[in-house]
Coordinates of C-alpha atoms in Angstrom, one line a residue:
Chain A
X1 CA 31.8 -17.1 37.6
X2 CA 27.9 -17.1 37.0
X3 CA 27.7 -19.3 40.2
X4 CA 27.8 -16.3 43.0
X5 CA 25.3 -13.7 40.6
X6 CA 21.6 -14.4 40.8
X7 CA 21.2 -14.6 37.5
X8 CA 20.6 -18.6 37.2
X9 CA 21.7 -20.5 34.1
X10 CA 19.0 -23.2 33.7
X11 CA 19.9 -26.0 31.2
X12 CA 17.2 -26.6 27.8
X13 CA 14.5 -27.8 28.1
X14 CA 13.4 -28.2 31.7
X15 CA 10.3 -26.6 32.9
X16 CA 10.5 -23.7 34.4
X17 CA 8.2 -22.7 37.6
X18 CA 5.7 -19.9 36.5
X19 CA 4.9 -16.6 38.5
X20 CA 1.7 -16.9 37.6
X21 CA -0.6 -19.9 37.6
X22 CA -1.7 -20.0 33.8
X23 CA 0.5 -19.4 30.8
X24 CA -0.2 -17.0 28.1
X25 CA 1.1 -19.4 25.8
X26 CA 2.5 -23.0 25.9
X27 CA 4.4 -24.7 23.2
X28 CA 5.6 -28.5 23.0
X29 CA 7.7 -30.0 20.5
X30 CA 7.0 -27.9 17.7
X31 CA 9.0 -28.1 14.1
X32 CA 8.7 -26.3 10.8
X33 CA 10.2 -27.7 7.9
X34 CA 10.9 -25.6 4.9
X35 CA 11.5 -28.0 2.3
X36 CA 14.5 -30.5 3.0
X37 CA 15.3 -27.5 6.2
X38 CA 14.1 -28.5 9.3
X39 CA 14.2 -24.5 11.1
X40 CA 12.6 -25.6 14.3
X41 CA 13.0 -29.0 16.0
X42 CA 11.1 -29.6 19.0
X43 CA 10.7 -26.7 20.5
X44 CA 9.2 -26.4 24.3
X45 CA 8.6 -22.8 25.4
X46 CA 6.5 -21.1 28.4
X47 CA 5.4 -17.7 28.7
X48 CA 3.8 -16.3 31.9
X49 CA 1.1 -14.3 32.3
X50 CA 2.9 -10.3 32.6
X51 CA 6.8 -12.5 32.1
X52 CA 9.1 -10.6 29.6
X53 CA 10.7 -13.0 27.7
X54 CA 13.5 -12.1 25.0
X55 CA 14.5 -14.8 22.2
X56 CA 18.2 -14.2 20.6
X57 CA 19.4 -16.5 18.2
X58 CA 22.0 -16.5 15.4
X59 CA 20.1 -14.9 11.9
X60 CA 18.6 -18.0 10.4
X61 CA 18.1 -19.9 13.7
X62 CA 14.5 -19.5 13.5
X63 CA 13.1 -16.9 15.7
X64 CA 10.8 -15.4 13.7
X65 CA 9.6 -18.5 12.6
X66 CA 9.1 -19.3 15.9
X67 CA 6.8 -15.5 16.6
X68 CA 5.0 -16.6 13.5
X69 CA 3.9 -19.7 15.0
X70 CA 2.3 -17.7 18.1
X71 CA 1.0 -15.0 16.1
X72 CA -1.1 -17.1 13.7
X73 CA 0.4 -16.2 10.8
X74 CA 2.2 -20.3 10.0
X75 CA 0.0 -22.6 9.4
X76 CA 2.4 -25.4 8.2
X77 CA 4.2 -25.8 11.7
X78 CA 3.9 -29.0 13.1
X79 CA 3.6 -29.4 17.3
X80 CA 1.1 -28.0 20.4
X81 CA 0.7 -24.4 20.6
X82 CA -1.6 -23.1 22.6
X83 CA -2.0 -18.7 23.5
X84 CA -4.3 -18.4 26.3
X85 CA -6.0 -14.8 25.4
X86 CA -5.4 -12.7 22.4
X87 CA -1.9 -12.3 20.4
X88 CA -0.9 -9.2 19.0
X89 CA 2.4 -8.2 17.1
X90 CA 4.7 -5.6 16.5
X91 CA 6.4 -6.1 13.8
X92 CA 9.9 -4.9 12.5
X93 CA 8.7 -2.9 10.1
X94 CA 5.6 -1.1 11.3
X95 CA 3.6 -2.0 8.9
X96 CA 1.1 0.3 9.3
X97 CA -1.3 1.1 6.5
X98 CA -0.7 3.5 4.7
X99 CA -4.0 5.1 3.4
X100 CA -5.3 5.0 7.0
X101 CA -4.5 7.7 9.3
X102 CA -2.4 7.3 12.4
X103 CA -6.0 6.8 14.6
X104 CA -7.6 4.7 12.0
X105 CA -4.4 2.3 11.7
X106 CA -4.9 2.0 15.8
X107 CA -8.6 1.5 16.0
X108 CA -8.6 -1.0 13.1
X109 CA -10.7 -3.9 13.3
X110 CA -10.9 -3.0 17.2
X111 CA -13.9 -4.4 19.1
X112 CA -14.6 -1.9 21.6
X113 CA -17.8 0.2 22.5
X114 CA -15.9 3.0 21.0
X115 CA -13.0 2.1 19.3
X116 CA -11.5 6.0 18.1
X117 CA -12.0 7.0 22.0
X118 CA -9.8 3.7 23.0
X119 CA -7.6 4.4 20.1
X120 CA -6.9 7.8 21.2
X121 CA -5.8 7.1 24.5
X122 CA -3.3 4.2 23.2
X123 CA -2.0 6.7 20.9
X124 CA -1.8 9.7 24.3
X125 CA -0.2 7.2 26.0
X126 CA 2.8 6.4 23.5
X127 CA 2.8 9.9 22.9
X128 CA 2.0 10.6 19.6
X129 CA -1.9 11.9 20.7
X130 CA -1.0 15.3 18.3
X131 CA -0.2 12.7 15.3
X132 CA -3.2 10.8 15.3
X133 CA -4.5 12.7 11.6
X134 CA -0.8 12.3 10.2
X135 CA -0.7 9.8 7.2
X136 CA 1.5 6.9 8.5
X137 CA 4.3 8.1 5.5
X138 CA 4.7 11.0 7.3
X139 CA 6.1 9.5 10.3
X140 CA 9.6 9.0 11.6
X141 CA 10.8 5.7 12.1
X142 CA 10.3 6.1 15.7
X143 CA 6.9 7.7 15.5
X144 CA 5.6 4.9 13.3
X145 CA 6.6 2.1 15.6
X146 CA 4.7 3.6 18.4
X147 CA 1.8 4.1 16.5
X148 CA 2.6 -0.2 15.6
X149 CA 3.0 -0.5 19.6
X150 CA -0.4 1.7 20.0
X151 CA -2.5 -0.5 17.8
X152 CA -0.8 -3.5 19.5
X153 CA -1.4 -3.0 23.3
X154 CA -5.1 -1.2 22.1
X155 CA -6.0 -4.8 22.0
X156 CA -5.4 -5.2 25.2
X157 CA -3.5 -8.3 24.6
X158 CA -2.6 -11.2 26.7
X159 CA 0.9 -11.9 24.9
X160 CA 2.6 -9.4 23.1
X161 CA 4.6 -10.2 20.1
X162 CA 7.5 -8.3 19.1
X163 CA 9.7 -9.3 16.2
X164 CA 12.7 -7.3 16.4
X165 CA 10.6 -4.1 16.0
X166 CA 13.7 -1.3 17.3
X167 CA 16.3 -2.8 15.2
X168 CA 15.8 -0.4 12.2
X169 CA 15.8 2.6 14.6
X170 CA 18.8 4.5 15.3
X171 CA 20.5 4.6 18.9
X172 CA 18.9 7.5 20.5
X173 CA 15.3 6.6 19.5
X174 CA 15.8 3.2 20.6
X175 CA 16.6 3.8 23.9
X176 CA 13.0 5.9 24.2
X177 CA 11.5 3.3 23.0
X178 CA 12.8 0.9 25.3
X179 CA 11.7 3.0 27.9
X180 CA 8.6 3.5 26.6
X181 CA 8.1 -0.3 25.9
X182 CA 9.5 -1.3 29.8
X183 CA 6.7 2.0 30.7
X184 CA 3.8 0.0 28.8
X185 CA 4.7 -3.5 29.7
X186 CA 4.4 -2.2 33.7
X187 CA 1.4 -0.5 32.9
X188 CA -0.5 -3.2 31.2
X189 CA 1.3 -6.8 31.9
X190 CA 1.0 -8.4 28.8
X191 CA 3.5 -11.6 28.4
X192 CA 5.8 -10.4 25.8
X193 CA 8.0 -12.2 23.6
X194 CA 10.5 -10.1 22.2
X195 CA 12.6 -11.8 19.2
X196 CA 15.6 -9.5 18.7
X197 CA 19.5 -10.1 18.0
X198 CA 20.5 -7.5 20.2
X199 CA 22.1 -9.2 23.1
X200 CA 22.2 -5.7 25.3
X201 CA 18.3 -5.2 24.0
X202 CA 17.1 -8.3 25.9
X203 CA 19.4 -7.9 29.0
X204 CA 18.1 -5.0 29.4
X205 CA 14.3 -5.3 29.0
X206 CA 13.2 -9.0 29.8
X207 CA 12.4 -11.5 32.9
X208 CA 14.3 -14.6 30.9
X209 CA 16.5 -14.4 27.7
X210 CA 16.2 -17.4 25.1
X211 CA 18.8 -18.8 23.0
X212 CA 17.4 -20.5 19.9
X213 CA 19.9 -22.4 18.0
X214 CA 19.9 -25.8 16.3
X215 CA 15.8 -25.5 15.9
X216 CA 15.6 -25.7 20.0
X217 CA 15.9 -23.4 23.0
X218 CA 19.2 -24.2 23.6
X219 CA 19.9 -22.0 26.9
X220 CA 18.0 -19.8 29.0
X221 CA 19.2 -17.0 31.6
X222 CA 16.8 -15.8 34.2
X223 CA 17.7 -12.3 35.0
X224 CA 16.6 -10.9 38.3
X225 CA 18.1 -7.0 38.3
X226 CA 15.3 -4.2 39.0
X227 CA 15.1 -2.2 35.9
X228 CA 16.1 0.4 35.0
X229 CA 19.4 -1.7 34.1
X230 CA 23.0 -0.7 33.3
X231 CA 25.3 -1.9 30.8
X232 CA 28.0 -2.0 32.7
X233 CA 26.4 -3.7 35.6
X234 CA 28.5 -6.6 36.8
X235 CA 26.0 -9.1 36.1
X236 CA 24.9 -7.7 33.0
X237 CA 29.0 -7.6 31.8
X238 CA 28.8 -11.5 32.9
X239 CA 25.6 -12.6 31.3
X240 CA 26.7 -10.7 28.2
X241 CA 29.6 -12.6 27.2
X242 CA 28.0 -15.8 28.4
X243 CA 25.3 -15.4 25.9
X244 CA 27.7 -14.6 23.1
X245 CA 29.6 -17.2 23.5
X246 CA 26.1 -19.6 23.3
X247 CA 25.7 -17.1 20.3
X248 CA 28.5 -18.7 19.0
X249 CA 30.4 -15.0 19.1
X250 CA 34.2 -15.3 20.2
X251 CA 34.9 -12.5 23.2
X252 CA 37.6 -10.1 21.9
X253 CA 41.1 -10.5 22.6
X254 CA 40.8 -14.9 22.8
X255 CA 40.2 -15.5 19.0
Chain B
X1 CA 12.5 12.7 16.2
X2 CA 14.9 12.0 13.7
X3 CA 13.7 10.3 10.9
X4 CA 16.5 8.0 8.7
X5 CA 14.4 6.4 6.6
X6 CA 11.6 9.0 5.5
X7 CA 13.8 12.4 5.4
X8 CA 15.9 10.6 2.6
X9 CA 13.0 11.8 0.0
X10 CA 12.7 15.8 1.6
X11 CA 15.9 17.2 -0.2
X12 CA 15.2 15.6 -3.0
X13 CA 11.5 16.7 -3.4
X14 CA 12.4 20.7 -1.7
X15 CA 15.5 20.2 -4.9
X16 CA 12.9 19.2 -7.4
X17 CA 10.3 22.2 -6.6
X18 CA 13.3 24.8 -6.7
X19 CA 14.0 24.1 -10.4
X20 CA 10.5 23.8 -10.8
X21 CA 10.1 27.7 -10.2
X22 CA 12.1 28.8 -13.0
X23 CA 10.4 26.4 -15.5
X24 CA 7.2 28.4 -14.2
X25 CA 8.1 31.6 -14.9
X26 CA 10.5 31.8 -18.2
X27 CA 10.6 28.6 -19.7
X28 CA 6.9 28.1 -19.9
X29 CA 7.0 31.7 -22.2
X30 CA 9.6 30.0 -24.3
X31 CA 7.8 27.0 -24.4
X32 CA 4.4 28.8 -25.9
X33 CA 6.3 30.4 -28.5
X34 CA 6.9 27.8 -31.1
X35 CA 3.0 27.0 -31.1
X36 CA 2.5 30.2 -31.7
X37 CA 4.9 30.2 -34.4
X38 CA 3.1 27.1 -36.0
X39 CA -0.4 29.0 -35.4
X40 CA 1.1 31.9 -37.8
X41 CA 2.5 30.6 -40.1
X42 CA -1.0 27.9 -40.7
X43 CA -3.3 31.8 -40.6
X44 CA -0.6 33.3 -43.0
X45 CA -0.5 30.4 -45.2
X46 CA -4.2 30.1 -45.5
X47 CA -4.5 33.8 -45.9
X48 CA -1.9 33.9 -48.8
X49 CA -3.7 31.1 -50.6
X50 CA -0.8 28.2 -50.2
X51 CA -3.1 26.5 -48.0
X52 CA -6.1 25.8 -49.8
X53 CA -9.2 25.9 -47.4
X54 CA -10.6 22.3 -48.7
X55 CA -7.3 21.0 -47.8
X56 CA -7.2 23.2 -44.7
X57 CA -8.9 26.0 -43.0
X58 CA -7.1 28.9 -41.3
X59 CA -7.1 29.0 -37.6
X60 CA -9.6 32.4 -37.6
X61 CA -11.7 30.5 -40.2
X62 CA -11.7 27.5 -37.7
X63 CA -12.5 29.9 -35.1
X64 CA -15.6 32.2 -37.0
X65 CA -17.3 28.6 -37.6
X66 CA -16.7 26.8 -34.1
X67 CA -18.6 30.5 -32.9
X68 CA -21.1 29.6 -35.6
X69 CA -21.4 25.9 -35.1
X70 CA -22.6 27.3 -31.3
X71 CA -24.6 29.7 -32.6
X72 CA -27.1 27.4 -34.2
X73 CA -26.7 24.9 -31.7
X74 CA -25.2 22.1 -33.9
X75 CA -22.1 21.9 -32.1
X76 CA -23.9 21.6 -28.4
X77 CA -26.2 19.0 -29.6
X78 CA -23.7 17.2 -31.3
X79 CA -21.3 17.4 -28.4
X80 CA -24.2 16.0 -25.7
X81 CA -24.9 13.1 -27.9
X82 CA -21.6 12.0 -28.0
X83 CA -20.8 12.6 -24.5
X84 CA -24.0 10.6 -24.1
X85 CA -22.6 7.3 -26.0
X86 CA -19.3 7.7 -24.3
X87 CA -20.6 8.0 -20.8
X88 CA -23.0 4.9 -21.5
X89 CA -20.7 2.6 -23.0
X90 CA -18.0 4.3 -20.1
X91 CA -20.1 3.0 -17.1
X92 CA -21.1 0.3 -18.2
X93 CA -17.6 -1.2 -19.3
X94 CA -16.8 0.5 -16.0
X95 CA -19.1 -1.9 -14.2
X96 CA -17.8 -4.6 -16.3
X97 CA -14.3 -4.5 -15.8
X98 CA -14.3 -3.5 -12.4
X99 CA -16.7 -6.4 -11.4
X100 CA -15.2 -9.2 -13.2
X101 CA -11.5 -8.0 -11.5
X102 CA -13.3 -8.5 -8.1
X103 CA -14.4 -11.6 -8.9
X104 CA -11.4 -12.6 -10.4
X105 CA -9.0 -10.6 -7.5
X106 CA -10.7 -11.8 -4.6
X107 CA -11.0 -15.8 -5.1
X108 CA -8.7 -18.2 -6.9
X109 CA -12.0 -20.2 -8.1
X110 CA -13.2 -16.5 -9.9
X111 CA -9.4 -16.2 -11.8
X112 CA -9.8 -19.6 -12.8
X113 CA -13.2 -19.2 -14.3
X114 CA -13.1 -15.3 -15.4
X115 CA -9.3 -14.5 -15.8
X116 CA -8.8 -17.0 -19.4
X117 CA -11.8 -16.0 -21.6
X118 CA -10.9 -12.3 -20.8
X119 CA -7.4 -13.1 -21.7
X120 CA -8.9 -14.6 -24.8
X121 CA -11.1 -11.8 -25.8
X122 CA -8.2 -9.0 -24.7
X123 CA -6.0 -10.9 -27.9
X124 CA -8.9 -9.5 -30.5
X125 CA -8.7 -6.3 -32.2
X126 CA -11.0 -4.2 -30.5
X127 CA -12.0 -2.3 -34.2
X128 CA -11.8 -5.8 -36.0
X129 CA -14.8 -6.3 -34.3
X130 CA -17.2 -3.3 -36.1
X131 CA -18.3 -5.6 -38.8
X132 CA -19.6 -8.4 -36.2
X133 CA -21.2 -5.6 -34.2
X134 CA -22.5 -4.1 -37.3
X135 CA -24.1 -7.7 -37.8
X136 CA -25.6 -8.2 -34.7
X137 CA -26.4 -5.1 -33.4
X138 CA -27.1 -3.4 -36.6
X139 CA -26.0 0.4 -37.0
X140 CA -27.8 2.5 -34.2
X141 CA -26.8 3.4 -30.8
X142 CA -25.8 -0.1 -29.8
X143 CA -22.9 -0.7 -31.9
X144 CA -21.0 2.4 -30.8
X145 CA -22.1 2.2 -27.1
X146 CA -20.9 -1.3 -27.1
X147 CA -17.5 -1.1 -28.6
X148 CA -16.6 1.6 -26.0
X149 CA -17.7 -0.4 -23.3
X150 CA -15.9 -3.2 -25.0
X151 CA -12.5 -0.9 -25.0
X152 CA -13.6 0.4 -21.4
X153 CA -13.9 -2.8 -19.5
X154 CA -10.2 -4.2 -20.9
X155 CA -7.9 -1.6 -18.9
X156 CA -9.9 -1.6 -15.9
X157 CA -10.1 -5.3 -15.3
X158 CA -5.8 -5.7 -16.0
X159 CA -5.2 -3.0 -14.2
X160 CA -7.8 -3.8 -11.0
X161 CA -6.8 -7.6 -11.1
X162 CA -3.3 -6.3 -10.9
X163 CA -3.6 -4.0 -8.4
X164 CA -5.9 -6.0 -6.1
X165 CA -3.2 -9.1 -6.4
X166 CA -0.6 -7.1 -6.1
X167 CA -1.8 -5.4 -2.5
X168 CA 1.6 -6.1 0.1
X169 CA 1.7 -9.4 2.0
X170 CA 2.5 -8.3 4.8
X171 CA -0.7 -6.0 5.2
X172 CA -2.3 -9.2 4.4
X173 CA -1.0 -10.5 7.8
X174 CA -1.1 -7.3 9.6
X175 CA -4.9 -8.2 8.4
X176 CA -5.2 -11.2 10.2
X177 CA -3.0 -10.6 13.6
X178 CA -5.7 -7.4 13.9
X179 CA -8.6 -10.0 13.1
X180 CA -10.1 -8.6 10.2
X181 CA -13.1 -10.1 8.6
X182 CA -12.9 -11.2 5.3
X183 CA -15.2 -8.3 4.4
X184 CA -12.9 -5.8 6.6
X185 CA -9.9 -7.1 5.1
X186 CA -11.5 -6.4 1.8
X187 CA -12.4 -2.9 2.6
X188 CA -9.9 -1.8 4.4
X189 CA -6.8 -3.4 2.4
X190 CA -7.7 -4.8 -0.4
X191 CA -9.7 -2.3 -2.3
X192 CA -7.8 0.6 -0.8
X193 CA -4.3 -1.3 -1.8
X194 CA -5.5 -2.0 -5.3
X195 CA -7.3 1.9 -5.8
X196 CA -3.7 3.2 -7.2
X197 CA -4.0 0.6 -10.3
X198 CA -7.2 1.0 -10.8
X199 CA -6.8 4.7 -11.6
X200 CA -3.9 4.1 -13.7
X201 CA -6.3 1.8 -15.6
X202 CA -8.9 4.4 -15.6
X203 CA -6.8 6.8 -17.1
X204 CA -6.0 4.6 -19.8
X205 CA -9.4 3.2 -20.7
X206 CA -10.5 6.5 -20.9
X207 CA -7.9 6.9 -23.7
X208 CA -9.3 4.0 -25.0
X209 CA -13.1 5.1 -24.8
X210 CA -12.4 8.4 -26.8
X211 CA -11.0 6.4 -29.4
X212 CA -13.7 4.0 -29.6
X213 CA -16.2 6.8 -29.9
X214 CA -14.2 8.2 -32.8
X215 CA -13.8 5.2 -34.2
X216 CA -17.8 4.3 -33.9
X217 CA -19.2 7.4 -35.0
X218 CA -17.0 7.3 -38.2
X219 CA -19.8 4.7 -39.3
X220 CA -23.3 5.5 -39.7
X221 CA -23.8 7.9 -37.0
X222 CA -26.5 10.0 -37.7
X223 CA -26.1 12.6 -34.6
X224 CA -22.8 13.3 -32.8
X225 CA -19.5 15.0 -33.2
X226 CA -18.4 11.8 -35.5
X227 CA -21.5 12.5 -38.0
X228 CA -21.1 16.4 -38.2
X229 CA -17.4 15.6 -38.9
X230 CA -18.7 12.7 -41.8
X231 CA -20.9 15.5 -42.9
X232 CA -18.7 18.6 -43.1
X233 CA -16.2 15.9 -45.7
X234 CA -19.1 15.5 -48.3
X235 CA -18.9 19.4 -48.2
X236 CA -14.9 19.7 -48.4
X237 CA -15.6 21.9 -45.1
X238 CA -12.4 21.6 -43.3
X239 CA -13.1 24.0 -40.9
X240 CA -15.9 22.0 -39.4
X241 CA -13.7 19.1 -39.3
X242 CA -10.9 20.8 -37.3
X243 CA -13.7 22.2 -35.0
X244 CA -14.7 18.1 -34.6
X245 CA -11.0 17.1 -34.0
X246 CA -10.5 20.0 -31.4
X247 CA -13.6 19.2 -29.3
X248 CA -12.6 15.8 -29.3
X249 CA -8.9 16.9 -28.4
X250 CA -10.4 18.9 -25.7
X251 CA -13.1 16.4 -24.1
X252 CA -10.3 13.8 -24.3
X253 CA -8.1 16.2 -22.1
X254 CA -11.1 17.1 -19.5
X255 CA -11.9 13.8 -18.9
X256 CA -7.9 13.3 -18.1
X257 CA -7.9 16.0 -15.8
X258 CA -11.0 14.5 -13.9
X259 CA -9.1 11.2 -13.3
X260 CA -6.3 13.0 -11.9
X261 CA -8.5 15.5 -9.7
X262 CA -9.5 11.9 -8.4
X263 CA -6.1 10.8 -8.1
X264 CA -5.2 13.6 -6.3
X265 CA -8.0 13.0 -3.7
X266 CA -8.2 9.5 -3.4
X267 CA -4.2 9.1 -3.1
X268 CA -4.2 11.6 -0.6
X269 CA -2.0 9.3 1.8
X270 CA 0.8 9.2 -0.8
X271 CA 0.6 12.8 -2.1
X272 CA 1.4 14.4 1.3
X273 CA 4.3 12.0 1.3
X274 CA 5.5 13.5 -1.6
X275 CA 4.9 17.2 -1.2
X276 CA 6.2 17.2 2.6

């Protein structure tokens, strides 16, 4: 069925010609043990400079582990990781801090000549310009993970990290957000790695969606389509129930 | 933009200010009548000789002699000299506590060294220790200004150490994804994370640093609101006593009010959470 879409269904572990010449970040045969639990097992993962890569797995599989790896934030992980440029992160919960207002969370620890001017226009430019004096407790769910976007892309960063940072938002904001996400990712090319377990999420938004099961990439879908993208696009319907099935989800109707 | 998370807390708060009108206007009268009531019956006993004045002075009595007690100036100078020993032995505790919780907050190396002869010294009595003090710092200014220091610096550095340790994780990371120095990271989250506890331990060594005083002036205290209370017993002048107990009632409640005037700024970021 997948044979006549252009959507190509490339086997683990192979590497994959880049767009772009360099990387943003590289990894080769990286574990993390947690106690007697080995979560990742030789992992191999490229992300090109401005690609939009989405990671699914099932909960557990070790995808957030993985985004911890890139981000810094695991030291105990054992393997060759290398980001070309800086890392920033989105996290799922916003994590902004709360006795800073909305422009000081953005312009924290920012090197720039002027850091509340640069702040300022990351926050105009995910729309929240008339919050920036709010307190960050203030905020909607939505609001506050624009303001986490905002002090991300301020960075200017070479690969962005997302950790499943619309999964606590409700339907209607998240489809903003995606907009507003696919809106700053055109705007600024970071290589993004978006770890989510939304199957339709990463259909929707990225260049090449992950599966991460077992502790390795265990499949990986290139998908082609212009964006916006449909649903209910043929391709889309077909990728869809390929990837749950890897997700180890039964289609309805065959259980 | 809806908000499923945050809006939870607005009915509940808009609920809790409604009833809170009410209380403001009617039950806050019924609430002030059985002082009253007590106030009466202490004037009409006095006044009817049930309550013997050396046992006792009636409220006007206590009133005529806190107007005379200003008058000649005891009272004032009594009350700055206090107020001086307190806010002595206060900031220096203060500095103290607050300092050793740094240390002891911001590096595993300082817990180990400062955090177990605190713990030892927090086990003692704090007014077992007068007669030591007495001994080695004989019975003058030192004594007094050091056991309020003494009962200062114990609050702040539990409640600092606490609140320093207890700072969210995950602003720790957000901490180092952004970069932060260490100094940043200690300005910017740390400090600001812990500044909630610290407060709450303010509060309470202030408590404690009224009580001290008391305590320290009951001994040998030749100025102060401890020795014009000492003094007015040899007399059987209750009414000077009561005026001693009331200021100290009073300066206890100021000093309360300060720390949550301070609250109420510095906690900003929470408070307009609350009243949205």
């Amino acid at each position: 069925m997948a044979t006549e879409l252009p959507v190509t269904l490339t086997p683990s572990r192979t590497t994959i010609p880049l767009r772009a010449a360099a990387p943003v970040a590289v990894v080769r045969g990286l574990t993390r043990s947690f106690g007697e639990r080995r979560v990742l097992d030789g992992v191999d993962l490229e992300i090109g400079r401005g690609e939009f890569v989405a990671l699914l797995g099932p909960s557990g599989s070790g995808k957030s582990t993985l985004l911890r790896v890139l981000a810094g934030l695991d030291p105990g992980a054992e393997g060759e990781v290398e980001v070309g440029g800086t890392a920033a992160v989105a996290f799922q919960e916003p994590r902004l801090v709360p006795w800073k207002r909305v422009l000081a969370n953005v312009a924290l620890g920012l090197r720039a000549p002027d850091p509340r001017a640069a702040a300022l226009a990351a926050l105009e430019e995910v729309g929240l310009g008339a919050l920036r004096d709010a307190w960050p407790l203030t905020l909607s769910g939505g609001e506050a993970q624009r303001a986490s976007l905002a002090r991300a892309l301020v960075r200017e960063p070479g690969l962005l990290l997302l950790d499943e940072p619309f999964s606590a938002l409700d339907a209607l904001t998240r489809i903003t957000i995606h907009r507003l996400v696919l809106d700053l990712w055109a705007r600024h090319r970071p290589g993004i790695l978006l770890v989510t377990h939304d199957v339709d999420e990463a259909m929707l938004l990225a260049d090449r969606v992950l599966v991460l099961d077992g502790g390795a990439i265990a499949h990986e879908s290139r998908i082609e389509l212009p964006r916006p993208r449909h649903r209910d696009h043929p391709e889309i319907i077909a990728l869809r129930s390929t990837l749950l099935d890897r997700l180890g989800v039964t289609p309805e109707g065959t259980a | 933009m809806p908000a499923p998370v945050v809006d939870v807390g607005v009915p509940q708060r808009a609920a809790r200010t409604r009833s809170r009108v009410p209380l403001r206007s009617a039950a806050v009268w019924q609430r002030l009548v059985s002082p009253l009531v007590i106030v009466v019956v202490w004037q009409v006993a006095g006044t009817a000789g049930l309550l013997p004045e050396q046992l006792l002075a009636s409220p006007v009595k206590v009133l005529t002699t806190a107007a005379g007690l200003v008058e000649e100036g005891v009272l004032p100078e009594a009350i700055a000299v206090s107020l001086q020993r307190a806010a002595i032995g206060f900031t220096l505790g203060a500095v103290a506590g607050v300092g050793l919780a740094l240390v002891a907050g911001l590096s595993r190396i300082g817990e180990n060294a400062v955090d177990p002869p605190l713990q030892m010294l927090r086990a003692l009595p704090l007014f077992g220790l007068i007669p030591l003090f007495i001994l080695w710092f004989g019975i003058g200014e030192t004594p007094k200004v050091a056991l309020v220091a003494l009962g200062v610096a114990f609050p702040l550095y539990l409640n600092t150490f606490s609140g320093i340790r207890g700072v969210d994780g995950r602003l720790a990371e957000v901490a180092r994804v952004l970069r932060l120095s260490r100094t940043e990271t200690v300005t910017h989250i740390v400090l600001p994370g812990a500044l909630a506890q610290t407060l709450v331990g303010l509060r309470q060594s202030l408590g404690v640093a009224w009580l001290a005083l008391i305590v320290a002036e009951q001994i040998n205290a030749d100025a102060g609101l401890g020795h014009m209370i000492n003094d007015a017993r040899e007399f059987l002048r209750t009414d000077v006593i009561v005026v001693g107990l009331i200021v100290y009632a009073i300066l206890g409640l100021l000093t309360d009010a300060l720390v949550r005037l301070l609250e109420r700024r510095a906690l900003s970021w929470r408070q307009s959470f609350l009243s949205r």
